[in-house]
Coordinates of C-alpha atoms in Angstrom, one line a residue:
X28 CA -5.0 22.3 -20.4
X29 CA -3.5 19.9 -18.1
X30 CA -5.2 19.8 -14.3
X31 CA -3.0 20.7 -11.4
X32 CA -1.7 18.0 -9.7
X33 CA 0.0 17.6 -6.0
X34 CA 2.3 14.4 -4.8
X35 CA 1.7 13.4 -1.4
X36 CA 4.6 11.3 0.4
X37 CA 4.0 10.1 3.6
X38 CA 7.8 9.1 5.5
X39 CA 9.0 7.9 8.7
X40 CA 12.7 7.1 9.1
X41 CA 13.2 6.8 5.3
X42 CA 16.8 8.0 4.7
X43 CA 17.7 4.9 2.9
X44 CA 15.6 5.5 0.1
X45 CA 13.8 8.6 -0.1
X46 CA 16.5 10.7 -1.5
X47 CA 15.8 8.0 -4.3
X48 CA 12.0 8.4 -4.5
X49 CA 12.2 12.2 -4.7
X50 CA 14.9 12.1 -7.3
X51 CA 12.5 9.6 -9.6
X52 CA 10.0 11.8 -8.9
X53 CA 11.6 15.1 -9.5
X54 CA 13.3 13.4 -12.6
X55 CA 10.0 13.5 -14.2
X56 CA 9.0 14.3 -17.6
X57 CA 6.1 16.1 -15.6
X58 CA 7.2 19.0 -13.5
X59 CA 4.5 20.8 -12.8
X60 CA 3.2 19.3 -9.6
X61 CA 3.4 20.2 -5.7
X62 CA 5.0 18.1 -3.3
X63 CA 3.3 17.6 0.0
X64 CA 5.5 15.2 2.6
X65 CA 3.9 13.9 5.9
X66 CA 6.5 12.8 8.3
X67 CA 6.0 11.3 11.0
X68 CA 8.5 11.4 13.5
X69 CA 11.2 10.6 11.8
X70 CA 14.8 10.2 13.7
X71 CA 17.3 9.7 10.7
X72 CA 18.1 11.8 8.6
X73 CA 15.0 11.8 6.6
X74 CA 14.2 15.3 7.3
X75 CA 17.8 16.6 6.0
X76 CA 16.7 14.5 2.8
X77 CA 13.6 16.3 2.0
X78 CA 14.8 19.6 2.3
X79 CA 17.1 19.1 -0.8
X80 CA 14.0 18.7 -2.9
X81 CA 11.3 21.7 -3.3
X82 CA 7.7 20.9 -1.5
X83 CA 6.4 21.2 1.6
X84 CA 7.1 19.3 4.6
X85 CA 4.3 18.6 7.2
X86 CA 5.2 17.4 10.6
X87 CA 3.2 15.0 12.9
X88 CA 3.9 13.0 16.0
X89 CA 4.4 9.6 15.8
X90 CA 1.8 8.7 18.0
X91 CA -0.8 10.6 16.0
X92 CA 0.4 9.0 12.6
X93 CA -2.9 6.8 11.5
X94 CA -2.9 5.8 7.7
X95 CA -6.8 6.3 6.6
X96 CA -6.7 9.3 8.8
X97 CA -3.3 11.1 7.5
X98 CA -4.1 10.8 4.0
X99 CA -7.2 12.5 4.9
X100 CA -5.7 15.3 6.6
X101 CA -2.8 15.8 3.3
X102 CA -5.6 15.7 0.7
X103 CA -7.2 18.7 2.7
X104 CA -3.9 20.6 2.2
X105 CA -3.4 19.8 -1.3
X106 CA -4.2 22.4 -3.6
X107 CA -4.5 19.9 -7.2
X108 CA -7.1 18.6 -8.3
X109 CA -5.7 15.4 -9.3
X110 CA -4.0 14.1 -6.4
X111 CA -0.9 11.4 -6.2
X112 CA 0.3 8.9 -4.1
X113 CA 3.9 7.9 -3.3
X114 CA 5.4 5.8 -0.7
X115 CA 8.9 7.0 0.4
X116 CA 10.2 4.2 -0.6
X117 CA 8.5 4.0 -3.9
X118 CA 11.6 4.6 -7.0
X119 CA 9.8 5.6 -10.7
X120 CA 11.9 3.9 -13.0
X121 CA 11.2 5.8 -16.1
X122 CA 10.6 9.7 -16.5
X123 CA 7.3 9.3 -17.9
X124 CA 5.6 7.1 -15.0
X125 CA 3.7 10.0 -13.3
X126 CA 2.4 11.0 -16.7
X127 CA 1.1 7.0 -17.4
X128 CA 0.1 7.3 -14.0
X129 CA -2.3 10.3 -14.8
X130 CA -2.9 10.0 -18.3
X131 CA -6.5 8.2 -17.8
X132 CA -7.5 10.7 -15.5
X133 CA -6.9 13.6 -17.5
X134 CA -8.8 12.0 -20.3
X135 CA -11.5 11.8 -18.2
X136 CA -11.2 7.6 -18.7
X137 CA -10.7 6.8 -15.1
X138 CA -11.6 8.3 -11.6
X139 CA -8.6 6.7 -10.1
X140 CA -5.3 4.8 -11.4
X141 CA -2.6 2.7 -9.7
X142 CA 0.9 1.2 -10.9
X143 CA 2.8 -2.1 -11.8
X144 CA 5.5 -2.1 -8.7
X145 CA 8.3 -4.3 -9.6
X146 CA 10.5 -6.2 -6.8
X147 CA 13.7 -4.9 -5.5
X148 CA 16.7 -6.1 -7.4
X149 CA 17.1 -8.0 -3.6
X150 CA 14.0 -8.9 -3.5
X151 CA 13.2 -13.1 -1.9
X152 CA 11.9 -15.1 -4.3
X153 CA 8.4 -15.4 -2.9
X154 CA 8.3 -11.8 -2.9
X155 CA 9.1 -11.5 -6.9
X156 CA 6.2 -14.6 -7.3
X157 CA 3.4 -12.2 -5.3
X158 CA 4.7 -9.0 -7.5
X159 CA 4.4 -10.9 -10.9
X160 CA 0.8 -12.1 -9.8
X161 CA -0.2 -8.7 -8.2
X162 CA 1.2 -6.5 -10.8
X163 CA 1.1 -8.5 -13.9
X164 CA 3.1 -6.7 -17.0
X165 CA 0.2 -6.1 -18.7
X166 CA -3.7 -6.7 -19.2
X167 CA -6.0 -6.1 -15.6
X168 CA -4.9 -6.7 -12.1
X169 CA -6.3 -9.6 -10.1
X170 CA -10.1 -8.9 -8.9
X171 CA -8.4 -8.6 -4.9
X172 CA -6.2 -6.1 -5.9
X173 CA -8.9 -3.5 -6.0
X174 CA -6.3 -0.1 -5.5
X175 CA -2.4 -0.1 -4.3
X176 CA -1.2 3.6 -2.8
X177 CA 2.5 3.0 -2.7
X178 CA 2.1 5.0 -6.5
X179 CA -1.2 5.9 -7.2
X180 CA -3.6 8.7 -8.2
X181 CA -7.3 10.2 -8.0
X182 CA -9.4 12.7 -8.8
X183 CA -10.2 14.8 -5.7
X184 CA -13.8 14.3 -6.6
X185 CA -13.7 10.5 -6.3
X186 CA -11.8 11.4 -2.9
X187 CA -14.7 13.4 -2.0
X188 CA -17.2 11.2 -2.2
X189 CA -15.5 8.7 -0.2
X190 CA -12.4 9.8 1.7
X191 CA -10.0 7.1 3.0
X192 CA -10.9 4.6 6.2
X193 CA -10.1 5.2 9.7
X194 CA -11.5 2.5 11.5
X195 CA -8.7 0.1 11.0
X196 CA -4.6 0.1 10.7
X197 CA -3.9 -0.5 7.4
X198 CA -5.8 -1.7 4.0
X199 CA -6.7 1.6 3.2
X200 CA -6.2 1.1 -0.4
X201 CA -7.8 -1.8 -0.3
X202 CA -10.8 -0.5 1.2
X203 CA -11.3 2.6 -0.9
X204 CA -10.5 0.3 -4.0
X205 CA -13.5 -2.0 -3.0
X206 CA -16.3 0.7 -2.3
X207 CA -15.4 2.5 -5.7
X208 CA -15.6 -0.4 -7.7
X209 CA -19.1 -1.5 -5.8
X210 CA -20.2 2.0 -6.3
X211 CA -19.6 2.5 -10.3
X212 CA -16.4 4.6 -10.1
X213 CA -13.8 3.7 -12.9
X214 CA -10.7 2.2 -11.2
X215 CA -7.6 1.5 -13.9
X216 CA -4.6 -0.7 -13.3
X217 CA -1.7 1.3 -15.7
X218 CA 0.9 -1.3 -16.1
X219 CA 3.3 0.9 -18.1
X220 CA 3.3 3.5 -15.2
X221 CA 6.5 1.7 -13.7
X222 CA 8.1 1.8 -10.4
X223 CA 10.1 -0.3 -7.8
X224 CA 9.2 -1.1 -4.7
X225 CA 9.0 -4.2 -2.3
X226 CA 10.2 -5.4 1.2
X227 CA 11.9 -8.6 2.7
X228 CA 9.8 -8.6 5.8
X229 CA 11.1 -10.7 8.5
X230 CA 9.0 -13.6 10.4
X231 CA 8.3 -10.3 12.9
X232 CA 7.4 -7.7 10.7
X233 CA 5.5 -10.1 8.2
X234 CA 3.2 -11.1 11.1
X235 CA 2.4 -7.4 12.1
X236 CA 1.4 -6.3 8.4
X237 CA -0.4 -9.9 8.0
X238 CA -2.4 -8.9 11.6
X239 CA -3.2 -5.5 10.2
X240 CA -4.7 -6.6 7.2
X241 CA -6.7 -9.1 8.7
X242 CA -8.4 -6.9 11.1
X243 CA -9.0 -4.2 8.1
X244 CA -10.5 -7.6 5.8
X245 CA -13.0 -8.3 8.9
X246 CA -13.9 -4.4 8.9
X247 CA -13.7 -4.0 5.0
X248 CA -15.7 -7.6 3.9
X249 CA -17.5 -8.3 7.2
X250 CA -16.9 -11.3 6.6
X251 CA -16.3 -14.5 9.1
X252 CA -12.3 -16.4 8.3
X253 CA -12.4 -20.1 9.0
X254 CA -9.7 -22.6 10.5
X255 CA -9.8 -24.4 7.4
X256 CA -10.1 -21.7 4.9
X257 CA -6.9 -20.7 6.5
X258 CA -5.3 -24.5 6.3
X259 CA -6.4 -24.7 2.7
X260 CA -4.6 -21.1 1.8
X261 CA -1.9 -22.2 3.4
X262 CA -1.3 -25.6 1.2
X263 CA -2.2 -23.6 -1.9
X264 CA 0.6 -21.3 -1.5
X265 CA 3.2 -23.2 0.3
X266 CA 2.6 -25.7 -3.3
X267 CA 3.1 -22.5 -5.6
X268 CA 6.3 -21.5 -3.6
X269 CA 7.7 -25.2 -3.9
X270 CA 7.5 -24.6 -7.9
X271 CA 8.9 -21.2 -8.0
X272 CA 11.5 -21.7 -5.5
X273 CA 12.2 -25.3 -7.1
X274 CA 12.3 -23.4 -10.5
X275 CA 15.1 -20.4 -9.3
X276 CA 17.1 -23.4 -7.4
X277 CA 16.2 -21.5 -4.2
X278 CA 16.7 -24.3 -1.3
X279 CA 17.3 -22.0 1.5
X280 CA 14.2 -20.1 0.3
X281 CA 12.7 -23.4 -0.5
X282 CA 12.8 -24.3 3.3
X283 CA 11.3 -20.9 4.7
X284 CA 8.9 -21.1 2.5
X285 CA 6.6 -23.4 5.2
X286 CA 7.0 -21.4 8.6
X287 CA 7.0 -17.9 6.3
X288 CA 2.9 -19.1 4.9
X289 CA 2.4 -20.2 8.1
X290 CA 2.9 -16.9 9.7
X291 CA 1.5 -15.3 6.1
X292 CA -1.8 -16.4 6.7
X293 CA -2.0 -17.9 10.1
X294 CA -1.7 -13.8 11.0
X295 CA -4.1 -12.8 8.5
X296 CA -6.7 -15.0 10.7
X297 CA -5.7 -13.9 14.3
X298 CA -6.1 -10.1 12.9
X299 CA -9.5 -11.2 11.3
X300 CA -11.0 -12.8 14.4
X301 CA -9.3 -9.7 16.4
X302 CA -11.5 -7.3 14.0
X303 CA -15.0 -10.5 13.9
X304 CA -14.7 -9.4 17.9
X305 CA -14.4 -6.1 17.9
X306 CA -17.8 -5.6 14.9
X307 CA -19.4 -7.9 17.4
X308 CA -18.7 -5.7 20.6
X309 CA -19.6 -2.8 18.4
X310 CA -15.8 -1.1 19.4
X311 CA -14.5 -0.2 16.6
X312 CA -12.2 2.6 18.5
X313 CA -9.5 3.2 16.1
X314 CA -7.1 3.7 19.4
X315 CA -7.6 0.0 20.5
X316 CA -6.4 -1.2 16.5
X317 CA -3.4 1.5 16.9
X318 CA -2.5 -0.1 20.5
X319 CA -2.5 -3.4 19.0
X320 CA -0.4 -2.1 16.3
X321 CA 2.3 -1.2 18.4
X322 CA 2.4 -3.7 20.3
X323 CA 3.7 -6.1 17.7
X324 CA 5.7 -3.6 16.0

């Protein structure tokens, strides 16, 4: 006897592409599942979207939209026991993903299980490099990708004993992934649960996720970043984007391939040492991270 299952979708000004998500999703060889979608704030015509598709919509204010804290707050609401993840702007690309996706759960193999995402047909060439490393086609993900939400499930009882982090913006995948694995739960990458999903950030919006991440890495790892840790990252991977873009005859890619690492991972350290400070001022306010946030958005 399968185990009852809810989708939770969290959205925010998603109209070009959620109609796409829920239409993978409802597409499914798997219907039996309840749709909960969180939006927060949206001012497109998101809204109009999800009310095509059976679920229930919950409605929050923009201001009061914080990651750890929301998914929190969804899984309380869900009635399955086996609960999934799904960004808005997450596609499945066959109709059996949310069965792969929940297959090791329901043999009682796993405690949680996460996805291979593969790049947007549009997706920069860098971008399709970091999918094919992060998401590899098959085998076990790379020891830092410990969990990925943007299509991902869990039991509610591996929820329960460790519900999401809401000290910093952001990384709370990564967080959650990291404390399971340290604390014997079974974690599985299922690379034949298939989906797309990626983003061409801009120099802007790259720096604001990079930030983000960095502050969650100092709260997560508690661990100090270094000038040159950060230089040496920075020659590693501009070299690795040299080959690939050299390889796809990418020139113009080629050449933003320096100030894009640059901001990559020179963000990454001004979020750390933002989040070093705040551990070593003992304010670990959420509200001060979400101001920051904001600010750079």
């Amino acid at each position: 006897m399968s185990r009852k299952v809810t989708v939770i979708m969290r959205s925010k000004d998603s109209a070009w592409v959620i109609g796409q998500a829920l239409s993978g999703l409802c597409s499914q060889a798997r219907r039996d599942f309840e749709l909960l979608v969180v939006d927060s704030g949206s001012r497109d015509a998101t809204l109009d979207i999800v009310s095509r598709f059976p679920g229930r919509l919950i409605r929050i204010e923009a201001k009061a939209y914080f990651p750890g804290a929301v998914l929190n707050m969804a899984i309380r609401e869900a009635t399955g026991d086996l609960v999934v993840f799904q960004n808005s702007d997450v596609v499945p690309l066959t109709p059996e993903a949310l069965d792969r996706l929940l297959a090791p759960l329901e043999r009682g193999e796993a405690d949680a299980t996460f996805a291979r995402q593969l790049p947007r047909p549009e997706a920069h060439t860098w971008v399709r490099r970091d999918y094919e490393v992060a998401f590899p086609e098959r085998g076990e993900a790379p020891p830092w990708m410990t969990y990925s939400l943007p299509f991902a499930a869990m039991t509610r009882e591996a929820w329960r004993k460790h519900p999401f982090y809401e000290d910093a913006w952001g990384s709370e995948d990564t967080e959650w992934g990291h404390w399971a694995r340290s604390h014997g739960l079974r974690v599985r990458y299922v690379p034949d649960a298939l989906v797309m999903h990626s983003h061409n950030y801009t120099l802007k919006q790259l720096y604001g996720r990079r930030f983000i991440e960095g502050e969650a890495d100092a709260f997560i790892l508690g661990d100090r970043a270094s000038v040159m840790g950060m230089a040496r990252k920075v020659g590693a991977s501009w070299a690795r984007d040299a080959v690939v873009h050299l390889q796809a005859r990418d020139a113009v890619g080629l050449l933003l391939s320096i100030p894009r690492r640059l901001v990559y991972h020179g963000a990454w350290w001004k979020g750390h040492q933002w989040g070093e400070q705040r551990l070593r001022s003992g304010n670990t306010d959420r509200s001060i991270g979400q101001q920051v946030v904001l600010r750079r958005q």
